[in-house]
């Protein structure tokens, strides 16, 4: 497994390889959800590049950035075991040099609402870094997790606008056996918190079965709130006309706080 800290070295290795490249961007603290993306990439490409960079520009709260888990040593061990071709761990100065001349793209309309409302600047930060990472890794295919569904829509929009040759893949959410969506942030939940957290997916699932019934969303919200979770939003998102499957899709999207930890989840209708 190649390990690159420098953009220049990564780019020169990338240029020397002629096979297909799958790319999985991450912020580390790797769990089985990330590994599922890598496995999918490894099955479908000659090379798989993983990046690990905790991007300060996408955190709208300093505290969240400061508390974001950093498990680089274990992450690298997991990546070595699974057998990815290369890991890119750039420094802050590599990604955002003091004299920054990179003309980064701006997020499209999918950045409005939901995460865009509750985390101002979040998608601008995501697109800023993903745009640079796509440019350096020059992948044929990229892999994102469905848990961050709105991010998937924002990125497939970026691809449509600026990276037409990249194939976007979104991979279903990996869950704990009780249904809690895997997330790096789960590491900050107590055992009891993890237990309560299962209420999120259990209720989204129930709500999805009563599709189209407005009261079902209200019941779902009440039930999640009464389990001790503060709901930020619980609503339906639409992605008609997007080049992702299912093409005329809708999903119930959720965000909320449990034990001070922000959790998101969704279920496709
Ligand atoms: O989903 C994430 O972990 C991040 O938003 C990403 C795509 C790695 C960009 O920093």
Short mmCIF file of C-alpha atoms in Angstrom, two decimals, residues 23-113:
data_model
loop_
_atom_site.label_atom_id
_atom_site.label_comp_id
_atom_site.label_asym_id
_atom_site.label_seq_id
_atom_site.Cartn_x
_atom_site.Cartn_y
_atom_site.Cartn_z
CA UNK A 23 -11.56 6.89 -5.17
CA UNK A 24 -13.04 6.95 -1.66
CA UNK A 25 -12.64 10.29 0.17
CA UNK A 26 -12.90 10.07 3.97
CA UNK A 27 -12.22 12.03 7.12
CA UNK A 28 -10.79 8.94 8.81
CA UNK A 29 -12.19 7.28 11.96
CA UNK A 30 -12.95 4.44 9.59
CA UNK A 31 -15.81 2.02 10.28
CA UNK A 32 -17.44 -0.79 8.31
CA UNK A 33 -19.45 1.75 6.30
CA UNK A 34 -16.23 3.18 4.85
CA UNK A 35 -14.80 -0.29 4.27
CA UNK A 36 -17.92 -1.23 2.25
CA UNK A 37 -17.18 1.68 -0.10
CA UNK A 38 -13.59 0.52 -0.49
CA UNK A 39 -14.59 -3.10 -1.16
CA UNK A 40 -16.99 -1.93 -3.86
CA UNK A 41 -14.25 0.20 -5.42
CA UNK A 42 -11.70 -2.63 -5.27
CA UNK A 43 -14.12 -4.97 -7.03
CA UNK A 44 -14.64 -2.56 -9.88
CA UNK A 45 -11.29 -0.87 -10.44
CA UNK A 46 -7.63 -1.74 -10.90
CA UNK A 47 -6.59 0.71 -8.19
CA UNK A 48 -8.34 2.15 -5.16
CA UNK A 49 -7.21 5.41 -3.59
CA UNK A 50 -8.50 6.45 -0.15
CA UNK A 51 -7.98 9.93 1.23
CA UNK A 52 -8.00 10.82 4.91
CA UNK A 53 -8.35 14.51 5.64
CA UNK A 54 -10.47 16.14 8.35
CA UNK A 55 -11.64 19.16 6.42
CA UNK A 56 -12.05 22.18 8.72
CA UNK A 57 -14.00 24.11 6.09
CA UNK A 58 -17.03 21.80 6.30
CA UNK A 59 -17.49 22.10 10.08
CA UNK A 60 -19.79 24.94 11.01
CA UNK A 61 -19.06 24.45 14.73
CA UNK A 62 -15.46 24.62 15.98
CA UNK A 63 -16.38 22.25 18.83
CA UNK A 64 -17.49 19.57 16.37
CA UNK A 65 -14.21 19.89 14.48
CA UNK A 66 -12.19 19.75 17.72
CA UNK A 67 -14.06 16.62 18.86
CA UNK A 68 -13.90 14.80 15.54
CA UNK A 69 -12.22 11.44 16.25
CA UNK A 70 -8.68 11.00 14.99
CA UNK A 71 -7.62 7.36 14.70
CA UNK A 72 -5.02 7.55 11.94
CA UNK A 73 -2.88 4.64 13.12
CA UNK A 74 -5.80 2.19 13.31
CA UNK A 75 -7.21 3.58 10.06
CA UNK A 76 -3.97 2.86 8.21
CA UNK A 77 -3.89 -0.65 9.65
CA UNK A 78 -7.44 -1.31 8.42
CA UNK A 79 -6.57 0.03 4.97
CA UNK A 80 -3.48 -2.14 4.79
CA UNK A 81 -5.53 -5.20 5.76
CA UNK A 82 -8.29 -4.58 3.24
CA UNK A 83 -5.62 -3.98 0.58
CA UNK A 84 -6.32 -0.61 -1.00
CA UNK A 85 -3.65 0.57 -3.44
CA UNK A 86 -2.90 4.01 -2.02
CA UNK A 87 -3.76 6.28 0.89
CA UNK A 88 -3.50 10.03 0.63
CA UNK A 89 -3.13 11.85 3.94
CA UNK A 90 -2.46 15.46 2.97
CA UNK A 91 -1.46 18.16 5.43
CA UNK A 92 -3.56 21.29 5.87
CA UNK A 93 -1.00 23.33 3.92
CA UNK A 94 -1.12 20.85 1.02
CA UNK A 95 -4.89 21.15 0.72
CA UNK A 96 -5.28 24.83 1.55
CA UNK A 97 -1.95 26.54 0.85
CA UNK A 98 -1.48 30.04 2.21
CA UNK A 99 -1.36 31.30 -1.35
CA UNK A 100 -4.39 29.45 -2.59
CA UNK A 101 -4.92 29.83 -6.31
CA UNK A 102 -7.27 26.86 -6.76
CA UNK A 103 -10.56 27.95 -8.34
CA UNK A 104 -12.95 25.73 -6.47
CA UNK A 105 -16.48 24.91 -7.61
CA UNK A 106 -19.56 26.05 -5.68
CA UNK A 107 -22.31 23.64 -4.64
CA UNK A 108 -25.52 23.59 -6.68
CA UNK A 109 -29.16 23.70 -5.65
CA UNK A 110 -29.05 20.46 -3.62
CA UNK A 111 -27.04 22.33 -0.99
CA UNK A 112 -30.17 24.31 -0.08
CA UNK A 113 -32.33 23.10 2.81
#
